[in-house]
mmCIF file of C-alpha atoms (C1' of nucleotides) in Angstrom:
data_model
loop_
_atom_site.group_PDB
_atom_site.id
_atom_site.type_symbol
_atom_site.label_atom_id
_atom_site.label_comp_id
_atom_site.label_asym_id
_atom_site.label_seq_id
_atom_site.Cartn_x
_atom_site.Cartn_y
_atom_site.Cartn_z
ATOM 1 C CA UNK A 1 6.193 107.335 142.886
ATOM 2 C CA UNK A 2 7.338 107.272 139.293
ATOM 3 C CA UNK A 3 7.052 104.147 137.215
ATOM 4 C CA UNK A 4 10.269 102.633 135.982
ATOM 5 C CA UNK A 5 8.928 102.047 132.496
ATOM 6 C CA UNK A 6 7.911 105.697 132.237
ATOM 7 C CA UNK A 7 11.348 106.740 133.428
ATOM 8 C CA UNK A 8 12.990 104.554 130.813
ATOM 9 C CA UNK A 9 10.863 105.959 128.008
ATOM 10 C CA UNK A 10 11.451 109.588 128.971
ATOM 11 C CA UNK A 11 15.172 109.024 129.221
ATOM 12 C CA UNK A 12 15.252 107.255 125.890
ATOM 13 C CA UNK A 13 13.528 110.196 124.236
ATOM 14 C CA UNK A 14 15.920 112.635 125.874
ATOM 15 C CA UNK A 15 18.939 110.543 124.939
ATOM 16 C CA UNK A 16 17.850 110.411 121.321
ATOM 17 C CA UNK A 17 17.522 114.187 121.143
ATOM 18 C CA UNK A 18 21.026 114.468 122.534
ATOM 19 C CA UNK A 19 22.500 111.965 120.080
ATOM 20 C CA UNK A 20 20.751 113.497 117.110
ATOM 21 C CA UNK A 21 22.145 116.879 118.041
ATOM 22 C CA UNK A 22 25.664 115.467 118.365
ATOM 23 C CA UNK A 23 25.597 113.459 115.137
ATOM 24 C CA UNK A 24 23.509 115.483 112.730
ATOM 25 C CA UNK A 25 25.848 118.341 112.058
ATOM 26 C CA UNK A 26 28.974 116.379 111.098
ATOM 27 C CA UNK A 27 27.007 113.788 109.189
ATOM 28 C CA UNK A 28 25.423 116.499 107.082
ATOM 29 C CA UNK A 29 28.466 118.655 106.461
ATOM 30 C CA UNK A 30 30.889 115.798 105.763
ATOM 31 C CA UNK A 31 28.730 113.290 103.902
ATOM 32 C CA UNK A 32 25.704 115.333 102.901
ATOM 33 C CA UNK A 33 23.356 112.923 104.629
ATOM 34 C CA UNK A 34 20.820 113.284 107.392
ATOM 35 C CA UNK A 35 20.613 110.728 110.167
ATOM 36 C CA UNK A 36 17.493 109.273 108.593
ATOM 37 C CA UNK A 37 19.154 109.161 105.180
ATOM 38 C CA UNK A 38 21.910 107.083 106.717
ATOM 39 C CA UNK A 39 19.513 104.700 108.407
ATOM 40 C CA UNK A 40 17.652 104.264 105.138
ATOM 41 C CA UNK A 41 20.823 103.403 103.254
ATOM 42 C CA UNK A 42 21.996 101.075 106.001
ATOM 43 C CA UNK A 43 18.744 99.169 105.703
ATOM 44 C CA UNK A 44 19.374 98.837 101.981
ATOM 45 C CA UNK A 45 22.938 97.709 102.643
ATOM 46 C CA UNK A 46 21.823 94.612 104.453
ATOM 47 C CA UNK A 47 18.860 93.848 102.214
ATOM 48 C CA UNK A 48 19.048 90.694 100.051
ATOM 49 C CA UNK A 49 19.487 92.419 96.679
ATOM 50 C CA UNK A 50 20.496 95.811 98.034
ATOM 51 C CA UNK A 51 16.923 96.859 97.486
ATOM 52 C CA UNK A 52 13.688 97.346 99.405
ATOM 53 C CA UNK A 53 10.224 98.578 98.544
ATOM 54 C CA UNK A 54 9.198 102.002 99.761
ATOM 55 C CA UNK A 55 6.569 100.791 102.191
ATOM 56 C CA UNK A 56 9.043 98.318 103.604
ATOM 57 C CA UNK A 57 11.526 101.117 104.177
ATOM 58 C CA UNK A 58 8.799 103.240 105.732
ATOM 59 C CA UNK A 59 7.998 100.501 108.248
ATOM 60 C CA UNK A 60 11.628 99.955 109.129
ATOM 61 C CA UNK A 61 12.275 103.650 109.626
ATOM 62 C CA UNK A 62 8.948 104.275 111.354
ATOM 63 C CA UNK A 63 8.123 107.097 108.960
ATOM 64 C CA UNK A 64 5.255 107.614 106.533
ATOM 65 C CA UNK A 65 5.484 106.333 102.957
ATOM 66 C CA UNK A 66 5.391 109.892 101.665
ATOM 67 C CA UNK A 67 8.508 110.650 103.659
ATOM 68 C CA UNK A 68 10.350 107.799 101.957
ATOM 69 C CA UNK A 69 9.330 109.150 98.572
ATOM 70 C CA UNK A 70 10.639 112.587 99.458
ATOM 71 C CA UNK A 71 13.805 111.277 101.093
ATOM 72 C CA UNK A 72 14.827 109.113 98.154
ATOM 73 C CA UNK A 73 14.265 111.767 95.494
ATOM 74 C CA UNK A 74 17.402 113.863 96.110
ATOM 75 C CA UNK A 75 19.537 110.807 96.900
ATOM 76 C CA UNK A 76 18.462 109.311 93.602
ATOM 77 C CA UNK A 77 19.439 112.463 91.727
ATOM 78 C CA UNK A 78 22.851 112.321 93.411
ATOM 79 C CA UNK A 79 23.309 108.775 92.130
ATOM 80 C CA UNK A 80 23.359 107.110 95.546
ATOM 81 C CA UNK A 81 20.036 105.374 95.091
ATOM 82 C CA UNK A 82 18.320 103.811 92.104
ATOM 83 C CA UNK A 83 14.840 102.708 91.155
ATOM 84 C CA UNK A 84 13.875 99.226 90.068
ATOM 85 C CA UNK A 85 10.534 97.764 89.063
ATOM 86 C CA UNK A 86 9.182 94.389 90.080
ATOM 87 C CA UNK A 87 8.509 91.860 87.329
ATOM 88 C CA UNK A 88 5.348 90.506 88.922
ATOM 89 C CA UNK A 89 3.900 93.585 90.648
ATOM 90 C CA UNK A 90 3.904 96.845 88.723
ATOM 91 C CA UNK A 91 2.958 98.795 91.830
ATOM 92 C CA UNK A 92 6.295 98.175 93.470
ATOM 93 C CA UNK A 93 9.109 100.669 92.998
ATOM 94 C CA UNK A 94 12.144 99.253 94.739
ATOM 95 C CA UNK A 95 14.753 101.599 96.109
ATOM 96 C CA UNK A 96 18.206 100.262 95.278
ATOM 97 C CA UNK A 97 21.636 101.109 96.634
ATOM 98 C CA UNK A 98 24.090 101.999 93.875
ATOM 99 C CA UNK A 99 27.860 101.529 93.970
ATOM 100 C CA UNK A 100 28.215 105.219 94.712
ATOM 101 C CA UNK A 101 25.691 104.838 97.496
ATOM 102 C CA UNK A 102 27.617 101.936 98.996
ATOM 103 C CA UNK A 103 30.782 103.992 99.134
ATOM 104 C CA UNK A 104 29.035 106.999 100.661
ATOM 105 C CA UNK A 105 27.197 105.065 103.350
ATOM 106 C CA UNK A 106 30.404 103.182 104.116
ATOM 107 C CA UNK A 107 32.182 106.445 104.799
ATOM 108 C CA UNK A 108 29.233 107.802 106.755
ATOM 109 C CA UNK A 109 29.220 104.653 108.858
ATOM 110 C CA UNK A 110 32.796 105.282 109.863
ATOM 111 C CA UNK A 111 31.842 108.740 111.071
ATOM 112 C CA UNK A 112 28.925 107.291 112.996
ATOM 113 C CA UNK A 113 31.129 104.632 114.557
ATOM 114 C CA UNK A 114 33.688 107.169 115.636
ATOM 115 C CA UNK A 115 31.109 109.456 117.193
ATOM 116 C CA UNK A 116 29.377 106.510 118.817
ATOM 117 C CA UNK A 117 32.588 105.629 120.583
ATOM 118 C CA UNK A 118 32.888 109.213 121.779
ATOM 119 C CA UNK A 119 29.459 108.999 123.396
ATOM 120 C CA UNK A 120 30.612 106.226 125.703
ATOM 121 C CA UNK A 121 34.197 107.436 125.943
ATOM 122 C CA UNK A 122 34.256 108.024 129.665
ATOM 123 C CA UNK A 123 32.527 106.255 132.532
ATOM 124 C CA UNK A 124 31.358 103.287 130.429
ATOM 125 C CA UNK A 125 32.683 99.726 130.534
ATOM 126 C CA UNK A 126 32.426 97.379 127.572
ATOM 127 C CA UNK A 127 29.921 95.267 129.482
ATOM 128 C CA UNK A 128 27.687 98.217 130.167
ATOM 129 C CA UNK A 129 27.629 99.284 126.543
ATOM 130 C CA UNK A 130 26.777 95.753 125.515
ATOM 131 C CA UNK A 131 24.034 95.564 128.142
ATOM 132 C CA UNK A 132 22.507 98.764 126.768
ATOM 133 C CA UNK A 133 22.714 97.492 123.194
ATOM 134 C CA UNK A 134 21.046 94.224 124.198
ATOM 135 C CA UNK A 135 18.200 95.894 126.067
ATOM 136 C CA UNK A 136 17.553 98.321 123.236
ATOM 137 C CA UNK A 137 17.642 95.401 120.836
ATOM 138 C CA UNK A 138 14.730 93.872 122.671
ATOM 139 C CA UNK A 139 12.750 97.046 122.149
ATOM 140 C CA UNK A 140 13.323 97.056 118.414
ATOM 141 C CA UNK A 141 12.938 93.297 118.106
ATOM 142 C CA UNK A 142 9.228 93.701 117.493
ATOM 143 C CA UNK A 143 10.032 95.645 114.347
ATOM 144 C CA UNK A 144 10.784 94.281 110.886
ATOM 145 C CA UNK A 145 14.384 93.413 110.318
ATOM 146 C CA UNK A 146 16.683 94.767 112.939
ATOM 147 C CA UNK A 147 19.551 96.910 111.744
ATOM 148 C CA UNK A 148 23.307 96.156 111.936
ATOM 149 C CA UNK B 1 32.872 93.176 113.105
ATOM 150 C CA UNK B 2 30.467 95.810 114.352
ATOM 151 C CA UNK B 3 31.280 97.982 117.311
ATOM 152 C CA UNK B 4 29.041 97.615 120.316
ATOM 153 C CA UNK B 5 28.769 101.360 120.848
ATOM 154 C CA UNK B 6 27.643 101.834 117.252
ATOM 155 C CA UNK B 7 25.088 99.072 117.664
ATOM 156 C CA UNK B 8 23.741 100.711 120.800
ATOM 157 C CA UNK B 9 23.408 104.087 119.113
ATOM 158 C CA UNK B 10 21.640 102.731 116.045
ATOM 159 C CA UNK B 11 19.223 100.753 118.165
ATOM 160 C CA UNK B 12 18.521 103.748 120.353
ATOM 161 C CA UNK B 13 17.657 105.828 117.318
ATOM 162 C CA UNK B 14 15.416 103.093 115.959
ATOM 163 C CA UNK B 15 13.737 102.584 119.296
ATOM 164 C CA UNK B 16 12.969 106.280 119.605
ATOM 165 C CA UNK B 17 11.336 106.364 116.182
ATOM 166 C CA UNK B 18 9.193 103.432 117.244
ATOM 167 C CA UNK B 19 8.179 105.023 120.536
ATOM 168 C CA UNK B 20 7.410 108.374 118.964
ATOM 169 C CA UNK B 21 5.157 106.657 116.466
ATOM 170 C CA UNK B 22 3.334 104.776 119.226
ATOM 171 C CA UNK B 23 2.902 107.755 121.540
ATOM 172 C CA UNK B 24 2.408 110.745 119.274
ATOM 173 C CA UNK B 25 -1.033 109.997 117.960
ATOM 174 C CA UNK B 26 -2.875 109.461 121.240
ATOM 175 C CA UNK B 27 -1.000 112.261 122.975
ATOM 176 C CA UNK B 28 -2.072 114.690 120.275
ATOM 177 C CA UNK B 29 -5.679 113.609 119.871
ATOM 178 C CA UNK B 30 -6.437 113.244 123.588
ATOM 179 C CA UNK B 31 -4.460 116.076 125.159
ATOM 180 C CA UNK B 32 -3.608 118.284 122.200
ATOM 181 C CA UNK B 33 0.091 118.064 122.935
ATOM 182 C CA UNK B 34 3.074 116.861 120.969
ATOM 183 C CA UNK B 35 5.703 114.700 122.598
ATOM 184 C CA UNK B 36 8.047 117.679 122.776
ATOM 185 C CA UNK B 37 5.311 119.858 124.240
ATOM 186 C CA UNK B 38 4.935 117.318 127.008
ATOM 187 C CA UNK B 39 8.649 117.147 127.693
ATOM 188 C CA UNK B 40 8.776 120.928 127.858
ATOM 189 C CA UNK B 41 5.956 121.083 130.392
ATOM 190 C CA UNK B 42 7.435 118.267 132.432
ATOM 191 C CA UNK B 43 10.660 120.229 132.707
ATOM 192 C CA UNK B 44 8.670 123.191 133.968
ATOM 193 C CA UNK B 45 6.821 120.958 136.431
ATOM 194 C CA UNK B 46 9.969 120.106 138.311
ATOM 195 C CA UNK B 47 11.567 123.546 138.069
ATOM 196 C CA UNK B 48 11.962 125.515 141.316
ATOM 197 C CA UNK B 49 9.279 128.156 140.631
ATOM 198 C CA UNK B 50 7.505 126.273 137.862
ATOM 199 C CA UNK B 51 9.447 128.432 135.451
ATOM 200 C CA UNK B 52 12.517 128.303 133.209
ATOM 201 C CA UNK B 53 14.147 130.652 130.754
ATOM 202 C CA UNK B 54 13.809 129.886 127.076
ATOM 203 C CA UNK B 55 17.460 129.111 126.493
ATOM 204 C CA UNK B 56 17.431 126.820 129.501
ATOM 205 C CA UNK B 57 14.474 124.932 128.056
ATOM 206 C CA UNK B 58 16.212 124.769 124.691
ATOM 207 C CA UNK B 59 19.269 123.124 126.255
ATOM 208 C CA UNK B 60 17.194 120.634 128.183
ATOM 209 C CA UNK B 61 15.154 119.658 125.145
ATOM 210 C CA UNK B 62 18.157 119.724 122.782
ATOM 211 C CA UNK B 63 16.337 122.058 120.400
ATOM 212 C CA UNK B 64 17.127 125.546 119.135
ATOM 213 C CA UNK B 65 15.960 128.622 121.044
ATOM 214 C CA UNK B 66 13.757 129.578 118.135
ATOM 215 C CA UNK B 67 11.944 126.276 118.476
ATOM 216 C CA UNK B 68 11.150 127.045 122.093
ATOM 217 C CA UNK B 69 9.760 130.424 121.089
ATOM 218 C CA UNK B 70 7.541 128.819 118.510
ATOM 219 C CA UNK B 71 6.505 125.913 120.760
ATOM 220 C CA UNK B 72 5.445 128.110 123.654
ATOM 221 C CA UNK B 73 3.382 130.550 121.590
ATOM 222 C CA UNK B 74 0.291 128.357 121.028
ATOM 223 C CA UNK B 75 0.498 126.821 124.512
ATOM 224 C CA UNK B 76 0.542 130.307 125.960
ATOM 225 C CA UNK B 77 -2.556 131.264 124.011
ATOM 226 C CA UNK B 78 -4.283 128.155 125.339
ATOM 227 C CA UNK B 79 -3.521 129.277 128.878
ATOM 228 C CA UNK B 80 -1.204 126.370 129.702
ATOM 229 C CA UNK B 81 1.929 128.487 129.824
ATOM 230 C CA UNK B 82 2.613 132.017 130.976
ATOM 231 C CA UNK B 83 5.334 134.611 130.569
ATOM 232 C CA UNK B 84 7.261 136.239 133.392
ATOM 233 C CA UNK B 85 10.025 138.831 133.366
ATOM 234 C CA UNK B 86 13.127 138.822 135.521
ATOM 235 C CA UNK B 87 13.617 141.690 137.933
ATOM 236 C CA UNK B 88 17.366 141.901 137.400
ATOM 237 C CA UNK B 89 17.756 140.902 133.769
ATOM 238 C CA UNK B 90 15.320 142.420 131.295
ATOM 239 C CA UNK B 91 16.455 140.026 128.567
ATOM 240 C CA UNK B 92 14.984 137.009 130.305
ATOM 241 C CA UNK B 93 11.450 135.924 129.476
ATOM 242 C CA UNK B 94 10.636 133.010 131.731
ATOM 243 C CA UNK B 95 8.173 130.384 130.583
ATOM 244 C CA UNK B 96 5.844 129.524 133.454
ATOM 245 C CA UNK B 97 3.469 126.628 133.994
ATOM 246 C CA UNK B 98 -0.062 127.799 134.818
ATOM 247 C CA UNK B 99 -2.616 125.908 136.905
ATOM 248 C CA UNK B 100 -4.315 124.861 133.702
ATOM 249 C CA UNK B 101 -0.985 123.671 132.378
ATOM 250 C CA UNK B 102 -0.352 121.623 135.515
ATOM 251 C CA UNK B 103 -3.654 119.840 135.109
ATOM 252 C CA UNK B 104 -3.108 119.165 131.412
ATOM 253 C CA UNK B 105 0.410 117.835 131.766
ATOM 254 C CA UNK B 106 -0.754 115.724 134.718
ATOM 255 C CA UNK B 107 -3.338 114.061 132.540
ATOM 256 C CA UNK B 108 -0.904 113.690 129.666
ATOM 257 C CA UNK B 109 1.588 112.079 132.008
ATOM 258 C CA UNK B 110 -0.962 109.419 132.881
ATOM 259 C CA UNK B 111 -1.356 108.606 129.217
ATOM 260 C CA UNK B 112 2.403 108.429 128.817
ATOM 261 C CA UNK B 113 2.728 106.180 131.847
ATOM 262 C CA UNK B 114 0.073 103.824 130.581
ATOM 263 C CA UNK B 115 1.598 103.569 127.153
ATOM 264 C CA UNK B 116 5.052 103.184 128.638
ATOM 265 C CA UNK B 117 3.869 100.151 130.535
ATOM 266 C CA UNK B 118 2.465 98.715 127.322
ATOM 267 C CA UNK B 119 5.863 98.963 125.683
ATOM 268 C CA UNK B 120 7.378 96.581 128.210
ATOM 269 C CA UNK B 121 4.226 94.554 128.698
ATOM 270 C CA UNK B 122 5.586 91.244 127.550
ATOM 271 C CA UNK B 123 9.021 89.711 127.796
ATOM 272 C CA UNK B 124 10.361 92.293 130.237
ATOM 273 C CA UNK B 125 11.130 91.800 133.918
ATOM 274 C CA UNK B 126 11.126 94.674 136.393
ATOM 275 C CA UNK B 127 14.869 94.352 136.780
ATOM 276 C CA UNK B 128 15.446 94.631 133.061
ATOM 277 C CA UNK B 129 13.349 97.764 132.766
ATOM 278 C CA UNK B 130 15.216 99.300 135.651
ATOM 279 C CA UNK B 131 18.543 98.348 134.112
ATOM 280 C CA UNK B 132 17.541 100.052 130.880
ATOM 281 C CA UNK B 133 16.402 103.171 132.731
ATOM 282 C CA UNK B 134 19.672 103.302 134.652
ATOM 283 C CA UNK B 135 21.840 102.926 131.576
ATOM 284 C CA UNK B 136 19.883 105.559 129.671
ATOM 285 C CA UNK B 137 20.140 107.807 132.700
ATOM 286 C CA UNK B 138 23.910 107.713 132.390
ATOM 287 C CA UNK B 139 23.626 108.901 128.810
ATOM 288 C CA UNK B 140 21.515 111.908 129.734
ATOM 289 C CA UNK B 141 23.472 112.592 132.917
ATOM 290 C CA UNK B 142 25.806 114.897 131.017
ATOM 291 C CA UNK B 143 22.844 117.132 130.253
ATOM 292 C CA UNK B 144 21.355 119.889 132.437
ATOM 293 C CA UNK B 145 18.801 118.686 134.910
ATOM 294 C CA UNK B 146 17.607 115.212 134.275
ATOM 295 C CA UNK B 147 13.886 114.722 133.906
ATOM 296 C CA UNK B 148 11.527 112.791 136.217
ATOM 297 C "C1'" DC C 1 -14.658 87.984 83.460
ATOM 298 C "C1'" DC C 2 -16.259 91.771 86.659
ATOM 299 C "C1'" DG C 3 -16.812 94.659 90.494
ATOM 300 C "C1'" DA C 4 -15.190 95.557 95.213
ATOM 301 C "C1'" DT C 5 -11.487 95.825 98.150
ATOM 302 C "C1'" DA C 6 -6.636 96.098 99.258
ATOM 303 C "C1'" DT C 7 -1.991 97.662 98.426
ATOM 304 C "C1'" DA C 8 1.975 100.750 96.600
ATOM 305 C "C1'" DT C 9 3.232 105.136 95.409
ATOM 306 C "C1'" DT C 10 2.987 110.044 94.741
ATOM 307 C "C1'" DT C 11 1.306 114.868 95.440
ATOM 308 C "C1'" DC C 12 -0.726 118.673 98.086
ATOM 309 C "C1'" DC C 13 -1.215 121.095 102.270
ATOM 310 C "C1'" DG C 14 -0.311 122.504 106.804
ATOM 311 C "C1'" DA C 15 2.780 121.995 110.946
ATOM 312 C "C1'" DA C 16 7.431 121.869 113.060
ATOM 313 C "C1'" DC C 17 12.300 122.602 112.974
ATOM 314 C "C1'" DG C 18 17.334 124.753 112.433
ATOM 315 C "C1'" DC C 19 20.034 128.496 110.958
ATOM 316 C "C1'" DA C 20 21.200 133.139 110.098
ATOM 317 C "C1'" DA C 21 20.057 137.734 111.038
ATOM 318 C "C1'" DG C 22 18.371 141.258 113.909
ATOM 319 C "C1'" DC C 23 17.148 143.663 118.225
ATOM 320 C "C1'" DA C 24 17.466 144.526 123.219
ATOM 321 C "C1'" DT C 25 20.037 144.098 127.294
ATOM 322 C "C1'" DT C 26 23.869 142.855 130.093
ATOM 323 C "C1'" DT C 27 28.733 142.185 131.050
ATOM 324 C "C1'" DA C 28 33.711 142.928 130.471
ATOM 325 C "C1'" DG C 29 37.851 145.561 129.270
ATOM 326 C "C1'" DC C 30 40.024 149.749 129.567
ATOM 327 C "C1'" DG D 1 31.801 155.807 131.863
ATOM 328 C "C1'" DC D 2 32.187 154.013 127.302
ATOM 329 C "C1'" DT D 3 32.783 150.929 123.803
ATOM 330 C "C1'" DA D 4 32.983 145.954 122.480
ATOM 331 C "C1'" DA D 5 31.650 141.418 123.234
ATOM 332 C "C1'" DA D 6 28.331 138.269 125.059
ATOM 333 C "C1'" DT D 7 23.683 136.763 126.083
ATOM 334 C "C1'" DG D 8 18.435 136.171 125.544
ATOM 335 C "C1'" DC D 9 14.879 136.302 122.509
ATOM 336 C "C1'" DT D 10 12.379 136.730 118.098
ATOM 337 C "C1'" DT D 11 11.619 136.666 112.951
ATOM 338 C "C1'" DG D 12 12.336 135.189 108.038
ATOM 339 C "C1'" DC D 13 13.605 131.560 105.054
ATOM 340 C "C1'" DG D 14 14.368 127.051 103.468
ATOM 341 C "C1'" DT D 15 13.839 122.125 104.661
ATOM 342 C "C1'" DT D 16 11.482 118.101 106.433
ATOM 343 C "C1'" DC D 17 7.604 115.571 107.920
ATOM 344 C "C1'" DG D 18 2.613 113.340 108.530
ATOM 345 C "C1'" DG D 19 -2.105 112.862 106.854
ATOM 346 C "C1'" DA D 20 -5.536 113.003 103.266
ATOM 347 C "C1'" DA D 21 -6.483 112.461 98.632
ATOM 348 C "C1'" DA D 22 -5.490 110.819 94.055
ATOM 349 C "C1'" DT D 23 -3.707 107.312 90.850
ATOM 350 C "C1'" DA D 24 -2.305 102.790 89.417
ATOM 351 C "C1'" DT D 25 -2.126 98.013 90.028
ATOM 352 C "C1'" DA D 26 -3.279 93.618 92.319
ATOM 353 C "C1'" DT D 27 -6.329 90.380 94.607
ATOM 354 C "C1'" DC D 28 -10.540 88.318 95.952
ATOM 355 C "C1'" DG D 29 -15.462 86.718 95.520
ATOM 356 C "C1'" DG D 30 -18.926 85.599 92.601
#
DNA sequence: CCGATATATTTCCGAACGCAAGCATTTAGC
DNA sequence: GCTAAATGCTTGCGTTCGGAAATATATCGG
């Protein structure tokens, strides 16, 4: 007898692998971004001053701080991200979203939206998609600021 | 106005990152397995002869064939997996689950089940967990043999 | 003010992955 | 039966990631 919670977790992991496979390629070739790059920039998009500290980003993305450092480096060189210091705390190195970055993530979002619709194209009603989004939202609710 | 399907996809990706972070550490330190190692062995567990070809495993895990080759190598040396040839097709190199492997993945599954329950510990009813599992099952239904 | 602790960031190192290329074998067309 | 295409698997290379250590700054207790 298999536990329902275990079943849900396994299926979520499998579903993610499937989605990543479907999205990664086009996102990279068209916009030059990885899936995680996009999530990072989307977090910045909705941040108060279009900026977040690196540890804050790490928590939101569930990755290590070193990963954030390495992820932002090339995006900064491409002019999509910037770096800003805090007046009161010299340790902080905010990651900022530049105008270029806003345009790029906006375009990437359109690709993601289109491919998201494809995922549910057949055999899914609007109510079912919303039910899934709601349930998943409860999982991520424990995390710092929910996305979208 | 954000699309519901896009919202669901983003939340699924975020939720997976959260779960991987919560599960990975204990799974590795206690059983010496990664999350993907466990999924691989669980696929073998439910396979007809406790064996699957490498490309089949790759499709089920949504990873490249080369990844399967590299994943199985250390597990084979540890005696958890074996290698079996096909009588009719000399290209095939089945990955088999040994007795040792069955015991290890059985123990790892218990850890996964326990931690899965923790995820839904508070604020989740049995019906809601089942609803989530069902909806996620429809996402992975398009894939070769569903797990669990 | 001073030392101890905590926090933010970066760098180094090893592990894991995808892709392209290569090899072996099987299948299909003729 | 023979060549060409397809399939299964592995290897080399570049990329990405987490953890530990190092550095810099901030905070707390006295």
